[in-house]
mmCIF file of C-alpha atoms in Angstrom:
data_model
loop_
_atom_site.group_PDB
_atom_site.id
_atom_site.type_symbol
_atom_site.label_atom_id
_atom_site.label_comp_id
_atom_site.label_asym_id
_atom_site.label_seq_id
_atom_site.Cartn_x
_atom_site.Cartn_y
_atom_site.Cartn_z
ATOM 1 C CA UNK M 1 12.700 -87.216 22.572
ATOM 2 C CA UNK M 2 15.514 -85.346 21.140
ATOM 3 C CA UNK M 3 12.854 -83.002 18.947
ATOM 4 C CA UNK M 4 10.806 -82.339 22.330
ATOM 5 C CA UNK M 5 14.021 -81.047 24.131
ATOM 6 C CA UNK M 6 14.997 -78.582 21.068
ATOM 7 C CA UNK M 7 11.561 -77.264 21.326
ATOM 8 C CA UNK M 8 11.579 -76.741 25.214
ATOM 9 C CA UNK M 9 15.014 -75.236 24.379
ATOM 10 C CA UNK M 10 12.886 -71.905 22.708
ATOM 11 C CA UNK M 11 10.337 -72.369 25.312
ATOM 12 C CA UNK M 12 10.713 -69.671 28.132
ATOM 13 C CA UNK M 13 8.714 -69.311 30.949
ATOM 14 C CA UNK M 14 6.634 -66.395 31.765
ATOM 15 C CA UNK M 15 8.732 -64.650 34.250
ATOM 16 C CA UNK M 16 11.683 -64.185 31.562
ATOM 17 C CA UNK M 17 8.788 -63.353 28.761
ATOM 18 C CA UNK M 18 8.258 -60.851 31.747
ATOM 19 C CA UNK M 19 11.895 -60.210 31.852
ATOM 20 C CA UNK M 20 12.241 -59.402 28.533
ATOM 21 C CA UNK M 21 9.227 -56.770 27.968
ATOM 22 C CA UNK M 22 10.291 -55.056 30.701
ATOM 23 C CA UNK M 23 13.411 -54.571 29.091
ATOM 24 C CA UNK M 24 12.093 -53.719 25.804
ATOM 25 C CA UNK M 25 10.125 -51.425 27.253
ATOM 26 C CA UNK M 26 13.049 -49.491 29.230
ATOM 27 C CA UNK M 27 14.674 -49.566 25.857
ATOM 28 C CA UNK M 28 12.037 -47.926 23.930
ATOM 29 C CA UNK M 29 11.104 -45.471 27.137
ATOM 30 C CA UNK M 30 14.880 -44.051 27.403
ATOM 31 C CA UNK M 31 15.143 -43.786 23.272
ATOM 32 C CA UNK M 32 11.148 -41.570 23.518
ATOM 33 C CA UNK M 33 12.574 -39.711 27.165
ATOM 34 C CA UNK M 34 15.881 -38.747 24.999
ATOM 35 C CA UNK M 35 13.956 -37.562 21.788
ATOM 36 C CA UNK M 36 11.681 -35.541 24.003
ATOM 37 C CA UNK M 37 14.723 -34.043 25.719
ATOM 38 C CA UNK M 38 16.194 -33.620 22.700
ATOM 39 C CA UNK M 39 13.496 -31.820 21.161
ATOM 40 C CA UNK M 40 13.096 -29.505 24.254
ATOM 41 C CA UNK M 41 16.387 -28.523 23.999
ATOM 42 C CA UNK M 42 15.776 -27.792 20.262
ATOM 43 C CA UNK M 43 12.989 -25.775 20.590
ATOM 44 C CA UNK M 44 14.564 -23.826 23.370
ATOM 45 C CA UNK M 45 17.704 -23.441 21.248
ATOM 46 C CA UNK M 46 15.435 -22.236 18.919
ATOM 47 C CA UNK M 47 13.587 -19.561 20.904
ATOM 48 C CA UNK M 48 16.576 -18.461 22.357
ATOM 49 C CA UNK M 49 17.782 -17.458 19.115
ATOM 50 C CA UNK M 50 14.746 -16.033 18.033
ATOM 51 C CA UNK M 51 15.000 -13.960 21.203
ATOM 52 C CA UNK M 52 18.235 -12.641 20.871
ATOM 53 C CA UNK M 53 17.940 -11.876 17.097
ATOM 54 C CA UNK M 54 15.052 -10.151 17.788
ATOM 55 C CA UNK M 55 16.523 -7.877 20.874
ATOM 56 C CA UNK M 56 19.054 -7.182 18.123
ATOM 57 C CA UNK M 57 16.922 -5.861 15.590
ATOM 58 C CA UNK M 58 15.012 -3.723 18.247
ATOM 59 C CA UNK M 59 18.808 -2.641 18.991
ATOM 60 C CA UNK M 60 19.914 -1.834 15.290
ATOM 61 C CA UNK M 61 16.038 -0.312 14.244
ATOM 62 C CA UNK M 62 16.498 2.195 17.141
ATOM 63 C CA UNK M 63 13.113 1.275 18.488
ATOM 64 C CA UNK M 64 11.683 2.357 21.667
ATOM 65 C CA UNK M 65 10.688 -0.236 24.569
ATOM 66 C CA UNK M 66 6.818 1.029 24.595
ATOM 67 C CA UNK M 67 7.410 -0.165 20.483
ATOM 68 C CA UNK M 68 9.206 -3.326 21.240
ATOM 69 C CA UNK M 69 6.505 -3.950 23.159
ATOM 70 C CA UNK M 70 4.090 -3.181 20.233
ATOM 71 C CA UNK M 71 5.504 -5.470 17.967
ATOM 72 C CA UNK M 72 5.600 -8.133 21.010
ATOM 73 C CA UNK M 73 1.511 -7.364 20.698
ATOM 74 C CA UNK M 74 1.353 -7.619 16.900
ATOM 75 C CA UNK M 75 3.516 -10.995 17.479
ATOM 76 C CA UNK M 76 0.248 -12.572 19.022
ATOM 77 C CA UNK M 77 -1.415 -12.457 15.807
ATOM 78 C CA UNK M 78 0.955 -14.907 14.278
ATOM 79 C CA UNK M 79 0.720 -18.668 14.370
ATOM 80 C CA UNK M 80 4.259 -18.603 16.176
ATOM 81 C CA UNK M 81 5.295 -15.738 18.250
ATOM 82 C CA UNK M 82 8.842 -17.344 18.582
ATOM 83 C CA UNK M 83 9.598 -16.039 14.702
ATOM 84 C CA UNK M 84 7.977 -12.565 16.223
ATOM 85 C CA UNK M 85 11.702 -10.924 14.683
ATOM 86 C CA UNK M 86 10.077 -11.381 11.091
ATOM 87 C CA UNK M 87 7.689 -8.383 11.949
ATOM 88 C CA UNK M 88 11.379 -6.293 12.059
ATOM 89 C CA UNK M 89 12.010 -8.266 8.450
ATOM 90 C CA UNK M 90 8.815 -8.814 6.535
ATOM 91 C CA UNK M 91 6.702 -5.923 5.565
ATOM 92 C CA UNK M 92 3.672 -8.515 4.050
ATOM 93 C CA UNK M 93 4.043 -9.625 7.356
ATOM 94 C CA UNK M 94 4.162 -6.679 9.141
ATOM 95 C CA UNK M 95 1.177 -5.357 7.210
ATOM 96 C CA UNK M 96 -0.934 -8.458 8.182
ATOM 97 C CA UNK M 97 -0.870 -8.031 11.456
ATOM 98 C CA UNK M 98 -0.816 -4.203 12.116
ATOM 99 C CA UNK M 99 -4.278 -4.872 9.807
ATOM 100 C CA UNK M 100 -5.812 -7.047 12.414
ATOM 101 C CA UNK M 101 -4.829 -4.955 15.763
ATOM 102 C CA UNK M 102 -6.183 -1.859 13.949
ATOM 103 C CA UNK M 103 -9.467 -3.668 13.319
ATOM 104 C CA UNK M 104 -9.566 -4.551 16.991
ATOM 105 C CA UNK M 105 -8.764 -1.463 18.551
ATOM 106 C CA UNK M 106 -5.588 -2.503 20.135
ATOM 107 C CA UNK M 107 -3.496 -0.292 17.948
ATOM 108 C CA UNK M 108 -3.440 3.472 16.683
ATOM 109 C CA UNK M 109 -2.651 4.319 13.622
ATOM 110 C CA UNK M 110 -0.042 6.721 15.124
ATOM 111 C CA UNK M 111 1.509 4.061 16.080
ATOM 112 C CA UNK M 112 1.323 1.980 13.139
ATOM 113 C CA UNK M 113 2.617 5.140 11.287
ATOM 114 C CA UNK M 114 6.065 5.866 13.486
ATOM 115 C CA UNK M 115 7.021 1.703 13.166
ATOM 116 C CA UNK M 116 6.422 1.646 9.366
ATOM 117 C CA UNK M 117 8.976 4.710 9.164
ATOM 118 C CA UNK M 118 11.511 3.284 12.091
ATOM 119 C CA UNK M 119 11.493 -0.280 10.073
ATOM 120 C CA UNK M 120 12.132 1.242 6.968
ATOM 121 C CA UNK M 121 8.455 -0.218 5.688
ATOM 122 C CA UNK M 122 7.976 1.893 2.262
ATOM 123 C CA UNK M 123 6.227 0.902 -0.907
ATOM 124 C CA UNK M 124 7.307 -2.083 -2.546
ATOM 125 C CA UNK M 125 7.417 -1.784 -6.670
ATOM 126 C CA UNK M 126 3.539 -2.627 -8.359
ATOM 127 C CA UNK M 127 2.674 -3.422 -5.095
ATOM 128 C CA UNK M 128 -0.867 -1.663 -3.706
ATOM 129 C CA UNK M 129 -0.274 0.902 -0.500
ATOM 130 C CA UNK M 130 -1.282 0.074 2.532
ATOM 131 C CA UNK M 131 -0.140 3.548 4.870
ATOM 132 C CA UNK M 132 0.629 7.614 3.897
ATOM 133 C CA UNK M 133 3.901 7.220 5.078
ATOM 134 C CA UNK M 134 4.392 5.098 1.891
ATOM 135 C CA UNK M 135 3.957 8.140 -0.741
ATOM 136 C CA UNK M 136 7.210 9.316 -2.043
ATOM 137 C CA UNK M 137 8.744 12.575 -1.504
ATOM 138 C CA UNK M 138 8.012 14.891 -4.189
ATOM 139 C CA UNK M 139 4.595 13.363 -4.826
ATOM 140 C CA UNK M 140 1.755 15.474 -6.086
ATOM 141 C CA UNK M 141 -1.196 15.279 -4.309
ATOM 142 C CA UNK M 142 -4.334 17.071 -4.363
ATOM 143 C CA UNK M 143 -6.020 18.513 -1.359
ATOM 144 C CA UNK M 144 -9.931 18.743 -0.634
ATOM 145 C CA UNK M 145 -10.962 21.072 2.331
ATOM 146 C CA UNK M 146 -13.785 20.743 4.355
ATOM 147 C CA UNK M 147 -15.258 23.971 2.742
ATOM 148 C CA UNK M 148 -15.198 22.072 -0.806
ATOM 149 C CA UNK M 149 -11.827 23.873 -2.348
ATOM 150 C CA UNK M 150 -9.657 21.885 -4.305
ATOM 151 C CA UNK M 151 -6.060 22.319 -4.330
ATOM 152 C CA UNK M 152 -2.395 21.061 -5.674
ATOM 153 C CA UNK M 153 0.289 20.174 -3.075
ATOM 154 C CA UNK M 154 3.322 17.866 -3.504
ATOM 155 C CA UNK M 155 4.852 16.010 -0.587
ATOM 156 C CA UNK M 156 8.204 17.684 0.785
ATOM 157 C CA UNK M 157 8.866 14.693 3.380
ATOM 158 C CA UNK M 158 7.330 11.778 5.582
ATOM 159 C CA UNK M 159 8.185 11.115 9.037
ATOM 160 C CA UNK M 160 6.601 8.976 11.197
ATOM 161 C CA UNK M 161 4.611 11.938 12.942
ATOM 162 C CA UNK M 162 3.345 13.448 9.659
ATOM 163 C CA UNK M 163 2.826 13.984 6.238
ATOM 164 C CA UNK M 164 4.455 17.076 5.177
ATOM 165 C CA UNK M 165 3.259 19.040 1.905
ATOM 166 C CA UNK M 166 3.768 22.166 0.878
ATOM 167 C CA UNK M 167 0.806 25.029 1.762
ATOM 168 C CA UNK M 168 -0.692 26.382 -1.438
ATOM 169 C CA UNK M 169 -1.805 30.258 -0.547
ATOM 170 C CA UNK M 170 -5.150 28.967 -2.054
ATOM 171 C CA UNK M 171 -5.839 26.732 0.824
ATOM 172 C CA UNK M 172 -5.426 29.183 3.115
ATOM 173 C CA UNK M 173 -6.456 29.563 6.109
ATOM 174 C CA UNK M 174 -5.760 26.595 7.275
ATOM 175 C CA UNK M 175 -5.715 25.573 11.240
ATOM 176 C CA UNK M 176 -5.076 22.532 13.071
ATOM 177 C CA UNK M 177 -7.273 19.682 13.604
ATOM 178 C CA UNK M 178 -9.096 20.830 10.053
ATOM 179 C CA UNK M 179 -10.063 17.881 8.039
ATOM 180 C CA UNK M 180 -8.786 17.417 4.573
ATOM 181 C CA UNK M 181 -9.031 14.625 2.171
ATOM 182 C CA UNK M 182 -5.884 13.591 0.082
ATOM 183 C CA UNK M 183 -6.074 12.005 -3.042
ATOM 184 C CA UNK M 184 -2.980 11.224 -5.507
ATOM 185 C CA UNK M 185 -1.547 8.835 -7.965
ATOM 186 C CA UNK M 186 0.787 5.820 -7.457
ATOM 187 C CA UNK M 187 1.952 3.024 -10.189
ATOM 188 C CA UNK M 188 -0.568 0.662 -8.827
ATOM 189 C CA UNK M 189 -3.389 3.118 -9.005
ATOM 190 C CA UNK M 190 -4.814 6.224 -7.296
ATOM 191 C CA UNK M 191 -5.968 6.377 -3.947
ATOM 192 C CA UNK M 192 -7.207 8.690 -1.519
ATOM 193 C CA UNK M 193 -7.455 9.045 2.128
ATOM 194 C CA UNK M 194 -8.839 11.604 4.661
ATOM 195 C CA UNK M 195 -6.876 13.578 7.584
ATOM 196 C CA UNK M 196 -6.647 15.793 10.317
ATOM 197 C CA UNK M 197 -4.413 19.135 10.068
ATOM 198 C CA UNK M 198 -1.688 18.579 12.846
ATOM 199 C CA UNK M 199 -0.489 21.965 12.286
ATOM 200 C CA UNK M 200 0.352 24.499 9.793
ATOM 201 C CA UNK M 201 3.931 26.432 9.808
ATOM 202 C CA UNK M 202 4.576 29.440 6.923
ATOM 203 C CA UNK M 203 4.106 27.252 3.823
ATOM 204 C CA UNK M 204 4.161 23.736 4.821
ATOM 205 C CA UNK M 205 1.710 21.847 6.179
ATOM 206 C CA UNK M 206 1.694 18.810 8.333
ATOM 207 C CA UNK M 207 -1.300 15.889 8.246
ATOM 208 C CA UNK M 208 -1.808 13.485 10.248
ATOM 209 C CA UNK M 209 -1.166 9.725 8.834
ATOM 210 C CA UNK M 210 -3.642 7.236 8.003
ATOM 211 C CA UNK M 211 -3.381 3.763 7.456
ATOM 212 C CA UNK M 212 -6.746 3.276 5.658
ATOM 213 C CA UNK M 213 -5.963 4.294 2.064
ATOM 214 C CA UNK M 214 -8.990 3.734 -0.261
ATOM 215 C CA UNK M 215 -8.337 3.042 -4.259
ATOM 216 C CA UNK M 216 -10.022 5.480 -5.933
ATOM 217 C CA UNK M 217 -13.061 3.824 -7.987
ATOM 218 C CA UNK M 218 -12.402 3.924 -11.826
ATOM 219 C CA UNK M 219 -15.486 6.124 -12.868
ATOM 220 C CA UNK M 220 -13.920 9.325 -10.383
ATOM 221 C CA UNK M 221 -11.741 11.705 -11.896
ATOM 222 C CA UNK M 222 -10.004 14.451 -10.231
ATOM 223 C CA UNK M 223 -9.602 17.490 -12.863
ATOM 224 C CA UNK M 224 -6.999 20.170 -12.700
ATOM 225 C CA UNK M 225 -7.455 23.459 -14.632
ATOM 226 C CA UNK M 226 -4.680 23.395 -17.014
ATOM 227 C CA UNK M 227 -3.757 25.763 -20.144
ATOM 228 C CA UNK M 228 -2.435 23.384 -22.621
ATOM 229 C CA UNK M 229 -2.078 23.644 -26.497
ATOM 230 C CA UNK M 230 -3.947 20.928 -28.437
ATOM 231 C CA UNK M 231 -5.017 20.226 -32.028
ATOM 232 C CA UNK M 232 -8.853 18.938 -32.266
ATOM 233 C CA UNK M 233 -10.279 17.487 -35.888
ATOM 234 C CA UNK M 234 -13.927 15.169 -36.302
ATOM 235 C CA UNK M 235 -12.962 11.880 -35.249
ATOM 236 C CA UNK M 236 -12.392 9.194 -38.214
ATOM 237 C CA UNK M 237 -12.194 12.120 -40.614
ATOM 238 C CA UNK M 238 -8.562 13.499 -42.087
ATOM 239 C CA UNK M 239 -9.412 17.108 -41.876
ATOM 240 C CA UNK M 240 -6.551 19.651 -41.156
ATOM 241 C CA UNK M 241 -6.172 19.507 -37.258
ATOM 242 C CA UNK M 242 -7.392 23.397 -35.969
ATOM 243 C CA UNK M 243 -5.299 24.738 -32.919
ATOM 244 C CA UNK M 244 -7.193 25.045 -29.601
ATOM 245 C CA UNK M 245 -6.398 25.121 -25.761
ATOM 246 C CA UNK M 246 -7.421 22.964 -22.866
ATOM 247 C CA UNK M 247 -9.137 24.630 -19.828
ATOM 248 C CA UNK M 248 -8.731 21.848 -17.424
ATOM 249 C CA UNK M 249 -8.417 18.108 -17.743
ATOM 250 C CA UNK M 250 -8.484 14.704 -16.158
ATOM 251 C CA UNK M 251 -8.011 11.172 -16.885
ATOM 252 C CA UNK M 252 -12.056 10.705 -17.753
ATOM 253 C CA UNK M 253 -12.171 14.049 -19.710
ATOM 254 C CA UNK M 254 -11.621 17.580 -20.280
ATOM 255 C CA UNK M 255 -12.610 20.843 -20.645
ATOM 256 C CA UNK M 256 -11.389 22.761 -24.315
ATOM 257 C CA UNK M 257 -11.976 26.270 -26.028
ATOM 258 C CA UNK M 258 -14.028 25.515 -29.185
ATOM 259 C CA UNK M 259 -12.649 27.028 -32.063
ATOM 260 C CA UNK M 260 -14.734 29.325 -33.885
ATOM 261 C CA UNK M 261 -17.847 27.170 -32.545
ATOM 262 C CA UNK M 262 -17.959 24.264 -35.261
ATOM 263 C CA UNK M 263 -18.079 21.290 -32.882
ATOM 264 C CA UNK M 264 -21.560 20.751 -31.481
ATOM 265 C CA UNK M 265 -22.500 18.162 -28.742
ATOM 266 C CA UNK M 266 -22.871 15.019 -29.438
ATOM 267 C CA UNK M 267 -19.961 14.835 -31.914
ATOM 268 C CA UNK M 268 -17.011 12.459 -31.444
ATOM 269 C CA UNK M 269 -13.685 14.427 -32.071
ATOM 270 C CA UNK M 270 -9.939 13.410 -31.836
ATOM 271 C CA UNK M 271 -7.671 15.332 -29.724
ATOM 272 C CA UNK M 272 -3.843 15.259 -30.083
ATOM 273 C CA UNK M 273 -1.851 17.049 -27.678
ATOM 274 C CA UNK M 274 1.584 16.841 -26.089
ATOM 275 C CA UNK M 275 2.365 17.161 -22.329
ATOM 276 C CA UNK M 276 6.194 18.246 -21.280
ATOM 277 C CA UNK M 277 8.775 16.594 -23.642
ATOM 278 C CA UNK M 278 6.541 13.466 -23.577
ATOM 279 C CA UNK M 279 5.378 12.359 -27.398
ATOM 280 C CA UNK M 280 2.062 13.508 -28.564
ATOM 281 C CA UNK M 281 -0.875 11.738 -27.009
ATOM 282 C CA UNK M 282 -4.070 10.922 -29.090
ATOM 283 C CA UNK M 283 -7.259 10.407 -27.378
ATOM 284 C CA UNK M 284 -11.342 10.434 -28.868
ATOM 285 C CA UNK M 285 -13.906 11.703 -26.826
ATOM 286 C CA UNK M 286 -17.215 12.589 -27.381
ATOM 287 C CA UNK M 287 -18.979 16.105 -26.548
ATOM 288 C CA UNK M 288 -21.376 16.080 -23.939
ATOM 289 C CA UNK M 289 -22.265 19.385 -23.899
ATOM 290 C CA UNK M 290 -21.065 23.017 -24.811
ATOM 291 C CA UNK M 291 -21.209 26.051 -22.629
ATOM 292 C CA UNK M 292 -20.547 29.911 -22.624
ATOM 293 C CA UNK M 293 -22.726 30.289 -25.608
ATOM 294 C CA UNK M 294 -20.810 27.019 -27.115
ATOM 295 C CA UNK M 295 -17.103 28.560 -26.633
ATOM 296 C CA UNK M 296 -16.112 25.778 -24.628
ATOM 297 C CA UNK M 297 -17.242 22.214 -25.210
ATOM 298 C CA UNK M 298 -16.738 19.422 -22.563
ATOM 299 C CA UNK M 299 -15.465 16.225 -23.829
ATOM 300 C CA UNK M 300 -15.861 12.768 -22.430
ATOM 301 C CA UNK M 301 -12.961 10.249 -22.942
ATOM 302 C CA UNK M 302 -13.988 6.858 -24.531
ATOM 303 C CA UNK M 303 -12.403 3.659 -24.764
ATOM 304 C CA UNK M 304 -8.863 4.627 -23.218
ATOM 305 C CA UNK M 305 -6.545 1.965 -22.801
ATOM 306 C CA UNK M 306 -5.252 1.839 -18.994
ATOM 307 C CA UNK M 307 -1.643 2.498 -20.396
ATOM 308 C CA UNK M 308 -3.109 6.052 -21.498
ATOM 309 C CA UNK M 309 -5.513 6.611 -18.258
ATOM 310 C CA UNK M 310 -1.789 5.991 -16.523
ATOM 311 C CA UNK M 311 -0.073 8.772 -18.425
ATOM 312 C CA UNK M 312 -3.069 11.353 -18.088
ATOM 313 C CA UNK M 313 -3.266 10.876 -14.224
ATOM 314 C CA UNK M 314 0.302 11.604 -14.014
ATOM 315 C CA UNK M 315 -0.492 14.689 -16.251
ATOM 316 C CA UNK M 316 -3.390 16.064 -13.748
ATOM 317 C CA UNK M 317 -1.027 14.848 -11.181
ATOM 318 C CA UNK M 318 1.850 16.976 -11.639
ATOM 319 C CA UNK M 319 2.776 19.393 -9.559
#
């Protein structure tokens, strides 16, 4: 008897079993209704300082409200627009999604051209280019008209309207809207890019930017007519090196006067010369052919290490 009432004691009846879910229930509603609230209020916390970091950034960048607006557009290509103040912040970023409006029309590269100069967006050390606003005052750079001339320039400044080089008399005349296709040399390789002439002013010239730089494959070559010293000898002999000159050169060959005729095409020669106050460079190239009744033989580089390439681009190059 006593056993049966302790055991009715735990027994309850199903209106407080009832009772007691219900309450459980409230319990674990109110503790999920507060984390929601909690984490609305987070997020919102959140965005609102997103927001007003990124309305100070606009502020401090001295952007326009047609570019706030821009970046607000490039923001949709993100996974998260609230974080849309890293565009201001993160070139990789940046470059990402001014990539993917390009592509789809909804940007210019005008426009792409006047942010990457307002946010400061220049090129980061071994890193490729993406943009002409990213070459480096001073730069040489070599211009090809439409009419096939080739010509030296170097870069007096970069704005986020244009390009500015200087205006060899060679590549004159030159008028606006003229195409022209750039090409010059970076650390992380040599790229080229064709322009439009926005206009032309005594002895500078202004292009037009473009944000579709192409890496110049490794079997081109852009040569420059240069008059450089240089000793020449058969290559894997130790005959006395004979004195010639260069006529032009690039970073796949050259162009030298042949000295009194003894090297005949065909042959492999070593050529020693020394650019500036740099040390003297040694490079072996083979003759593929002679011309001017074999007073000038034309010599193709072989087996250059890239280290080498690097220093004769900068050579042909140089303003």
């Amino acid at each position: 008897m006593r056993a049966q009432q302790f055991y009715e004691g735990f027994v309850s009846s199903p209106l407080e079993v009832g009772i007691a879910f219900g309450f459980l229930a409230l319990f674990i509603g109110f503790f999920i209704v507060t984390a929601v609230v909690r984490g609305r209020r987070e997020r919102q916390r959140i965005a609102d300082r997103s927001r007003q970091t990124f309305e100070r950034l606009i502020t401090e960048k001295g952007l326009s409200r047609d570019e706030a607006d821009v970046i607000r557009l490039l923001a949709g290509y993100m996974r998260t627009s609230e974080r849309k103040y890293m565009l201001l912040l993160n070139q990789g970023l940046f470059d990402a999604c001014a990539q993917t409006a390009l592509e789809t029309g909804e940007l210019s590269e005008d426009e792409t051209a006047v942010l990457r100069v307002k946010l400061g967006f220049r090129s980061r050390a071994g890193a490729a280019l993406d943009s002409s606003t990213q070459i480096p005052k001073g730069a040489p750079v070599i211009l090809q008209l439409s009419d096939g001339r080739v010509v030296q320039a170097q870069v007096r400044s970069v704005d986020g309207e244009s390009l500015c080089t200087s205006l060899p008399e060679q590549a004159m005349p030159l008028r606006a809207d003229d195409q022209v296709e750039v090409t010059f040399h970076h650390a992380s390789g040599v790229y080229a890019f064709t322009t439009e002439v926005r206009a032309v002013a005594g002895d500078e010239l202004r292009l037009r930017h473009s944000e579709h730089l192409q890496r110049v494959q490794r079997r081109r070559y852009y040569r420059r007519t240069i008059a450089m010293p240089a000793f020449v000898q058969h290559a894997g002999t130790d005959r006395t090196m004979i004195a010639t000159r260069f006529i032009d050169l690039s970073a796949g060959g050259a162009s030298l006067e042949n000295p009194g005729r003894r090297f005949a095409a065909g042959e492999d020669i070593s050529i020693s010369f020394q650019a500036d106050t740099s040390k003297m460079l040694h490079v072996i190239g083979r003759i593929v052919r002679t011309s001017r009744g074999g007073r000038v033989m034309h010599v193709d580089f072989r087996h250059l290490q890239e280290t080498l390439r690097d220093r004769l681009y900068r050579i042909v190059f140089r303003s």
